[in-house]
């Protein structure tokens, strides 16, 4: 169910209307997890498929296009997803095999793919590790992730030291954060 501002299809109801009361997204009833922001939403069904809808100027819906979708569309068919986290411009998701994937805006390297670019419109694996348990995608172009051994990692924009690695240098690959007590 969804409600609020429907601009650019953010609610997934098939139109761009605002909703002042809860309205069901489609007719499916097998949703398991959702990550939503001001402009788009991502949801995982009980069959581990990932769906997206809303704004798509940076390819953040993950379907290779830059067109908005006012209804849920599947991201990367035949994939098993366990977690997704998003901001308006980018997405980070973990598959059931523990691999980390990202797509959307990457102007500061926040997708942790090893380079900075404007757009990445389809999911790309972050590194070769398969040990991720959580990821958070911050709205100011950086991400933080936790590996299954409890280590904290960051990447992306770092001009104010957001990543916490003691520098103000953007990081385009996951950088381990060492917390000093």
Coordinates of N, CA and C in Angstrom, one line a residue:
X1 N 0.8 -1.2 0.0 CA 0.0 0.0 0.0 C 0.9 1.2 0.0
X2 N 0.4 2.3 -0.6 CA 1.2 3.5 -0.7 C 0.3 4.8 -0.6
X3 N 0.9 5.9 -0.3 CA 0.2 7.2 -0.2 C 1.2 8.3 -0.2
X4 N 0.8 9.5 -0.5 CA 1.6 10.7 -0.5 C 1.7 11.2 -2.0
X5 N 2.9 11.8 -2.3 CA 3.1 12.5 -3.5 C 3.4 11.4 -4.6
X6 N 2.6 11.5 -5.7 CA 2.7 10.6 -6.8 C 3.5 11.1 -8.0
X7 N 4.2 12.3 -7.9 CA 4.9 12.9 -9.0 C 5.9 11.8 -9.6
X8 N 6.0 11.7 -10.9 CA 6.9 10.9 -11.6 C 6.7 9.4 -11.3
X9 N 5.5 9.0 -10.9 CA 5.1 7.6 -10.7 C 5.6 7.0 -9.4
X10 N 6.1 7.9 -8.4 CA 6.7 7.4 -7.2 C 5.9 6.4 -6.4
X11 N 4.5 6.4 -6.6 CA 3.7 5.6 -5.8 C 3.4 4.2 -6.4
X12 N 3.7 4.1 -7.7 CA 3.5 2.8 -8.4 C 2.0 2.5 -8.6
X13 N 1.1 3.5 -8.7 CA -0.3 3.2 -8.8 C -0.8 3.3 -10.3
X14 N 0.2 3.5 -11.2 CA -0.2 3.6 -12.6 C -0.5 5.0 -13.1
X15 N -0.3 6.0 -12.2 CA -0.5 7.4 -12.6 C 0.5 8.2 -11.8
X16 N 0.4 9.5 -11.9 CA 1.2 10.4 -11.1 C 0.4 11.3 -10.1
X17 N -0.7 10.7 -9.8 CA -1.6 11.4 -8.8 C -1.1 11.3 -7.4
X18 N -1.3 12.4 -6.6 CA -1.1 12.3 -5.2 C -2.2 11.4 -4.5
X19 N -1.9 10.7 -3.5 CA -2.8 9.9 -2.8 C -2.9 10.4 -1.3
X20 N -4.0 10.7 -0.8 CA -4.2 11.2 0.5 C -4.6 10.1 1.5
X21 N -4.9 8.9 1.0 CA -5.2 7.8 1.8 C -4.5 6.6 1.2
X22 N -4.2 5.6 2.0 CA -3.5 4.4 1.4 C -4.3 3.8 0.2
X23 N -3.5 3.4 -0.8 CA -4.0 2.8 -2.0 C -3.1 1.6 -2.3
X24 N -3.7 0.5 -2.8 CA -2.9 -0.7 -3.0 C -2.1 -0.5 -4.3
X25 N -0.8 -1.0 -4.3 CA 0.1 -1.0 -5.5 C -0.2 -2.3 -6.2
X26 N -0.9 -2.2 -7.4 CA -1.3 -3.4 -8.1 C -2.2 -4.3 -7.4
X27 N -2.2 -5.6 -7.7 CA -3.1 -6.5 -7.1 C -2.3 -7.6 -6.4
X28 N -0.9 -7.6 -6.5 CA -0.1 -8.6 -5.9 C -0.2 -8.5 -4.3
X29 N 0.0 -9.6 -3.7 CA 0.0 -9.6 -2.2 C 1.1 -10.4 -1.6
X30 N 2.2 -10.5 -2.4 CA 3.3 -11.3 -2.0 C 4.6 -10.5 -1.8
X31 N 4.5 -9.3 -1.4 CA 5.6 -8.4 -1.2 C 6.2 -8.7 0.2
X32 N 7.6 -8.7 0.3 CA 8.3 -9.1 1.5 C 9.1 -7.9 2.1
X33 N 9.6 -7.0 1.2 CA 10.5 -5.9 1.7 C 10.4 -4.8 0.8
X34 N 10.5 -3.5 1.3 CA 10.4 -2.3 0.5 C 11.4 -1.3 0.9
X35 N 12.0 -0.6 0.0 CA 12.8 0.6 0.2 C 12.3 1.7 -0.6
X36 N 11.9 2.8 0.0 CA 11.2 3.9 -0.7 C 11.9 5.2 -0.4
X37 N 11.9 6.1 -1.3 CA 12.4 7.5 -1.1 C 11.4 8.5 -1.7
X38 N 11.8 9.7 -1.9 CA 10.9 10.7 -2.4 C 10.5 10.5 -3.8
X39 N 11.3 9.8 -4.6 CA 11.0 9.8 -6.1 C 10.8 8.4 -6.6
X40 N 11.2 7.3 -6.0 CA 11.0 6.0 -6.5 C 11.0 5.0 -5.4
X41 N 10.6 3.8 -5.7 CA 10.5 2.7 -4.7 C 11.0 1.4 -5.3
X42 N 11.4 0.5 -4.4 CA 12.0 -0.8 -4.7 C 11.4 -1.8 -3.7
X43 N 11.0 -2.9 -4.3 CA 10.4 -3.9 -3.4 C 10.8 -5.3 -3.8
X44 N 11.0 -6.2 -2.8 CA 11.3 -7.6 -3.1 C 10.1 -8.4 -2.7
X45 N 9.8 -9.3 -3.6 CA 8.6 -10.3 -3.4 C 9.1 -11.5 -2.6
X46 N 8.2 -12.3 -2.2 CA 8.6 -13.5 -1.5 C 9.3 -14.5 -2.4
X47 N 9.2 -14.4 -3.7 CA 9.9 -15.2 -4.6 C 11.3 -14.7 -4.9
X48 N 11.7 -13.6 -4.2 CA 13.1 -13.0 -4.2 C 13.3 -12.2 -5.5
X49 N 12.3 -11.9 -6.2 CA 12.4 -10.9 -7.4 C 12.3 -9.5 -6.9
X50 N 13.1 -8.6 -7.6 CA 13.1 -7.2 -7.2 C 12.4 -6.4 -8.2
X51 N 11.6 -5.4 -7.7 CA 10.7 -4.6 -8.6 C 11.0 -3.1 -8.2
X52 N 10.8 -2.3 -9.2 CA 11.1 -0.8 -9.0 C 10.0 0.0 -9.8
X53 N 9.8 1.2 -9.3 CA 8.9 2.2 -10.0 C 9.3 3.6 -9.6
X54 N 8.9 4.5 -10.5 CA 9.1 6.0 -10.2 C 10.1 6.6 -11.2
X55 N 10.8 7.6 -10.7 CA 11.7 8.5 -11.4 C 12.9 7.6 -11.9
X56 N 13.5 8.0 -13.0 CA 14.5 7.1 -13.6 C 15.5 7.9 -14.4
X57 N 15.8 9.2 -14.1 CA 16.7 10.0 -14.9 C 18.1 9.5 -14.9
X58 N 18.5 8.7 -13.9 CA 19.9 8.2 -13.8 C 19.9 6.7 -14.0
X59 N 18.8 6.1 -14.5 CA 18.8 4.7 -14.7 C 18.6 3.9 -13.4
X60 N 18.1 4.6 -12.3 CA 18.0 4.0 -11.0 C 16.9 2.9 -10.9
X61 N 16.1 2.7 -11.9 CA 15.1 1.6 -11.9 C 15.8 0.3 -12.3
X62 N 17.0 0.4 -12.9 CA 17.8 -0.8 -13.1 C 17.3 -1.6 -14.3
X63 N 16.6 -1.1 -15.2 CA 16.1 -1.8 -16.4 C 16.8 -1.4 -17.7
X64 N 17.8 -0.6 -17.6 CA 18.5 -0.2 -18.8 C 18.0 1.0 -19.5
X65 N 16.9 1.5 -19.0 CA 16.2 2.7 -19.7 C 16.4 3.9 -18.8
X66 N 15.9 5.0 -19.2 CA 15.8 6.2 -18.4 C 14.4 6.8 -18.4
X67 N 13.4 5.9 -18.6 CA 12.0 6.3 -18.6 C 11.4 6.0 -17.2
X68 N 10.5 6.9 -16.8 CA 9.8 6.7 -15.5 C 8.9 5.5 -15.7
X69 N 8.5 4.9 -14.6 CA 7.5 3.8 -14.6 C 6.5 4.1 -13.5
X70 N 5.3 4.2 -13.8 CA 4.2 4.4 -12.8 C 3.7 3.2 -12.2
X71 N 4.2 2.0 -12.7 CA 3.9 0.7 -12.1 C 5.1 -0.1 -11.8
X72 N 5.1 -1.1 -10.9 CA 6.3 -1.9 -10.7 C 6.8 -2.6 -11.9
X73 N 8.1 -2.5 -12.2 CA 8.7 -3.3 -13.2 C 9.9 -4.1 -12.6
X74 N 10.1 -5.3 -13.2 CA 11.1 -6.2 -12.6 C 12.5 -5.8 -12.9
X75 N 13.4 -5.8 -11.9 CA 14.8 -5.5 -12.1 C 15.5 -6.8 -12.3
X76 N 16.3 -6.9 -13.4 CA 17.1 -8.1 -13.7 C 16.3 -9.4 -13.4
X77 N 15.7 -9.9 -14.4 CA 14.8 -11.1 -14.3 C 15.7 -12.3 -13.9
X78 N 15.1 -13.3 -13.1 CA 15.8 -14.5 -12.7 C 16.9 -14.3 -11.7
X79 N 16.8 -13.3 -10.9 CA 17.8 -13.0 -9.8 C 17.1 -13.2 -8.5
X80 N 17.9 -13.6 -7.5 CA 17.4 -13.8 -6.1 C 17.9 -12.7 -5.2
X81 N 17.1 -11.8 -4.8 CA 17.5 -10.6 -4.0 C 17.0 -10.8 -2.6
X82 N 17.9 -10.3 -1.6 CA 17.5 -10.4 -0.2 C 17.3 -9.0 0.4
X83 N 18.0 -8.0 -0.1 CA 17.9 -6.7 0.6 C 18.1 -5.6 -0.5
X84 N 17.5 -4.4 -0.3 CA 17.6 -3.3 -1.2 C 17.6 -2.0 -0.4
X85 N 18.4 -1.0 -0.8 CA 18.4 0.3 -0.1 C 18.6 1.3 -1.2
X86 N 17.9 2.4 -1.1 CA 17.9 3.4 -2.2 C 17.9 4.8 -1.7
X87 N 18.4 5.7 -2.5 CA 18.1 7.1 -2.4 C 17.5 7.5 -3.7
X88 N 17.2 8.8 -3.9 CA 16.5 9.2 -5.2 C 17.3 8.9 -6.4
X89 N 18.7 8.9 -6.3 CA 19.5 8.8 -7.5 C 20.2 7.4 -7.7
X90 N 20.3 6.6 -6.7 CA 21.0 5.4 -6.8 C 20.5 4.3 -5.9
X91 N 20.9 3.0 -6.2 CA 20.4 1.9 -5.5 C 21.6 0.9 -5.2
X92 N 21.5 0.3 -4.0 CA 22.4 -0.8 -3.7 C 21.6 -1.9 -3.2
X93 N 21.9 -3.1 -3.6 CA 21.1 -4.3 -3.3 C 22.0 -5.5 -3.1
X94 N 21.6 -6.4 -2.2 CA 22.3 -7.6 -1.9 C 21.5 -8.8 -2.4
X95 N 22.1 -9.7 -3.2 CA 21.5 -10.9 -3.6 C 21.6 -12.0 -2.5
X96 N 20.8 -13.1 -2.6 CA 20.8 -14.1 -1.6 C 22.1 -14.8 -1.5
X97 N 23.0 -14.7 -2.5 CA 24.3 -15.3 -2.4 C 25.3 -14.4 -1.7
X98 N 24.9 -13.2 -1.2 CA 25.7 -12.3 -0.5 C 26.5 -11.3 -1.3
X99 N 26.3 -11.3 -2.6 CA 27.0 -10.4 -3.5 C 26.2 -9.0 -3.5
X100 N 27.0 -8.0 -3.6 CA 26.5 -6.6 -3.6 C 26.4 -6.0 -5.0
X101 N 25.3 -5.4 -5.3 CA 25.1 -4.8 -6.6 C 24.6 -3.4 -6.5
X102 N 24.9 -2.6 -7.6 CA 24.5 -1.2 -7.5 C 24.2 -0.7 -8.9
X103 N 23.4 0.4 -9.0 CA 23.0 1.1 -10.2 C 22.4 2.4 -9.9
X104 N 22.4 3.3 -11.0 CA 21.9 4.6 -10.9 C 23.0 5.7 -11.1
X105 N 22.9 6.8 -10.4 CA 23.9 7.8 -10.5 C 25.2 7.4 -9.8
X106 N 26.3 7.7 -10.5 CA 27.7 7.3 -9.9 C 28.7 8.5 -10.1
X107 N 28.2 9.7 -10.0 CA 29.1 10.9 -10.3 C 30.2 11.0 -9.3
X108 N 30.1 10.5 -8.1 CA 31.2 10.6 -7.1 C 31.8 9.2 -6.8
X109 N 31.4 8.2 -7.6 CA 31.9 6.8 -7.3 C 31.1 6.1 -6.2
X110 N 29.9 6.7 -5.9 CA 29.1 6.1 -4.8 C 28.6 4.7 -5.0
X111 N 28.6 4.3 -6.3 CA 28.2 2.9 -6.5 C 29.2 1.9 -6.3
X112 N 30.5 2.3 -5.9 CA 31.6 1.4 -5.6 C 32.0 0.5 -6.7
X113 N 31.9 0.9 -7.9 CA 32.2 0.1 -9.0 C 33.7 0.3 -9.5
X114 N 34.5 1.1 -8.9 CA 35.8 1.3 -9.2 C 36.1 2.5 -10.1
X115 N 35.0 3.2 -10.5 CA 35.2 4.4 -11.3 C 34.0 5.4 -11.0
X116 N 34.2 6.6 -11.5 CA 33.1 7.6 -11.4 C 32.6 7.8 -12.8
X117 N 31.3 7.9 -12.9 CA 30.6 8.2 -14.2 C 29.2 8.7 -13.9
X118 N 28.5 9.2 -14.9 CA 27.2 9.8 -14.6 C 26.1 8.8 -14.3
X119 N 26.0 7.7 -15.1 CA 24.9 6.8 -15.0 C 25.3 5.4 -15.2
X120 N 24.7 4.5 -14.4 CA 24.8 3.1 -14.6 C 23.4 2.5 -14.5
X121 N 22.7 2.3 -15.7 CA 21.3 2.0 -15.7 C 20.9 0.5 -15.5
X122 N 21.9 -0.4 -15.2 CA 21.6 -1.8 -14.9 C 22.4 -2.2 -13.7
X123 N 22.0 -3.2 -13.0 CA 22.8 -3.6 -11.8 C 24.1 -4.2 -12.2
X124 N 25.2 -3.7 -11.5 CA 26.5 -4.2 -11.6 C 27.1 -4.7 -10.3
X125 N 27.8 -5.8 -10.3 CA 28.3 -6.3 -9.1 C 29.4 -5.4 -8.5
X126 N 29.4 -5.2 -7.2 CA 30.4 -4.4 -6.5 C 31.5 -5.4 -6.1
X127 N 32.7 -5.3 -6.8 CA 33.8 -6.2 -6.4 C 33.5 -7.7 -6.7
X128 N 34.3 -8.5 -6.1 CA 34.0 -10.0 -6.3 C 33.6 -10.7 -5.0
X129 N 33.4 -9.9 -3.9 CA 33.1 -10.5 -2.6 C 31.6 -11.0 -2.6
X130 N 31.4 -12.0 -1.8 CA 30.0 -12.4 -1.6 C 29.8 -12.6 -0.1
X131 N 30.1 -11.5 0.6 CA 30.0 -11.6 2.1 C 29.3 -10.3 2.7
X132 N 28.4 -9.7 2.0 CA 27.7 -8.5 2.4 C 26.4 -8.9 3.2
X133 N 26.2 -8.1 4.3 CA 25.0 -8.4 5.0 C 24.0 -7.2 5.1
X134 N 24.6 -5.9 4.9 CA 23.8 -4.7 5.0 C 24.4 -3.6 4.2
X135 N 23.6 -2.8 3.6 CA 24.1 -1.6 2.9 C 23.1 -0.4 3.1
X136 N 23.7 0.8 3.3 CA 22.9 2.0 3.4 C 23.4 3.0 2.3
X137 N 22.5 3.5 1.6 CA 22.8 4.5 0.5 C 22.4 5.9 1.0
X138 N 23.3 6.7 1.3 CA 23.0 8.1 1.8 C 22.6 9.0 0.7
X139 N 21.8 10.0 1.0 CA 21.3 10.9 -0.1 C 22.4 11.9 -0.6
X140 N 23.5 12.0 0.1 CA 24.5 12.9 -0.4 C 25.7 12.2 -1.1
X141 N 25.4 11.1 -1.8 CA 26.3 10.4 -2.7 C 27.4 9.6 -2.1
X142 N 27.1 8.9 -1.0 CA 28.0 7.9 -0.5 C 27.2 6.8 0.1
X143 N 27.9 5.6 0.2 CA 27.3 4.5 0.8 C 28.1 3.9 1.9
X144 N 27.4 3.2 2.8 CA 28.1 2.5 3.9 C 27.6 1.1 3.8
X145 N 28.5 0.1 4.0 CA 28.1 -1.3 3.9 C 28.7 -2.1 5.1
X146 N 28.1 -3.2 5.5 CA 28.7 -4.0 6.5 C 28.9 -5.4 5.9
X147 N 30.1 -5.9 6.0 CA 30.3 -7.3 5.5 C 30.0 -8.3 6.7
X148 N 29.9 -9.6 6.3 CA 29.4 -10.5 7.3 C 30.4 -10.8 8.4
X149 N 31.6 -10.3 8.3 CA 32.6 -10.4 9.4 C 32.5 -9.1 10.3
X150 N 31.5 -8.3 10.1 CA 31.2 -7.1 11.0 C 32.0 -5.9 10.6
X151 N 32.8 -5.9 9.5 CA 33.6 -4.7 9.1 C 32.7 -3.7 8.4
X152 N 33.0 -2.4 8.6 CA 32.3 -1.3 8.0 C 33.1 -0.8 6.8
X153 N 32.4 -0.6 5.7 CA 33.0 -0.1 4.4 C 32.2 1.1 3.9
X154 N 32.9 2.0 3.2 CA 32.3 3.2 2.6 C 32.8 3.5 1.3
X155 N 32.0 4.2 0.5 CA 32.5 4.6 -0.9 C 31.7 5.8 -1.3
X156 N 32.2 6.6 -2.3 CA 31.5 7.7 -2.8 C 32.0 9.0 -2.4
X157 N 31.1 10.0 -2.4 CA 31.5 11.4 -2.1 C 32.1 11.5 -0.7
X158 N 33.2 12.2 -0.6 CA 33.9 12.3 0.7 C 34.4 13.7 1.0
X159 N 33.9 14.7 0.4 CA 34.4 16.0 0.5 C 34.4 16.6 1.9
X160 N 33.5 16.1 2.7 CA 33.4 16.5 4.1 C 33.8 15.4 5.1
X161 N 34.4 14.4 4.5 CA 34.9 13.2 5.4 C 33.7 12.3 5.7
X162 N 32.7 12.3 4.9 CA 31.5 11.4 5.1 C 31.8 10.0 5.3
X163 N 32.8 9.5 4.5 CA 33.1 8.0 4.6 C 33.7 7.6 5.9
X164 N 34.5 8.5 6.5 CA 35.1 8.2 7.8 C 36.5 7.5 7.7
X165 N 37.1 7.7 6.5 CA 38.5 7.1 6.4 C 39.6 8.0 6.7
X166 N 39.3 9.2 7.3 CA 40.3 10.2 7.6 C 40.8 11.1 6.5
X167 N 40.1 11.0 5.4 CA 40.4 11.8 4.2 C 39.2 12.6 3.7
X168 N 39.4 13.4 2.7 CA 38.3 14.1 2.0 C 38.4 13.7 0.5
X169 N 38.9 12.5 0.2 CA 39.0 12.1 -1.2 C 37.9 11.1 -1.5
X170 N 37.2 11.4 -2.6 CA 36.1 10.5 -3.0 C 36.7 9.0 -3.2
X171 N 35.9 8.1 -2.9 CA 36.3 6.7 -3.0 C 35.3 5.9 -3.9
X172 N 35.9 5.3 -5.0 CA 35.0 4.6 -5.9 C 35.0 3.1 -5.7
X173 N 35.7 2.6 -4.7 CA 35.7 1.2 -4.3 C 35.4 1.2 -2.8
X174 N 34.8 0.1 -2.3 CA 34.6 -0.1 -0.9 C 35.9 0.1 -0.1
X175 N 35.9 1.0 0.8 CA 37.1 1.3 1.6 C 36.7 1.0 3.1
X176 N 37.6 0.2 3.7 CA 37.3 -0.2 5.1 C 37.5 0.9 6.0
X177 N 36.5 1.1 6.9 CA 36.5 2.1 7.9 C 37.0 1.5 9.2
X178 N 38.1 2.1 9.7 CA 38.6 1.6 11.0 C 38.3 2.6 12.1
X179 N 37.4 2.1 13.0 CA 37.0 3.0 14.1 C 38.0 3.0 15.2
X180 N 38.4 4.1 15.7 CA 39.4 4.2 16.7 C 38.7 4.6 18.0
X181 N 38.7 3.7 19.0 CA 37.9 4.0 20.3 C 38.5 5.2 21.0

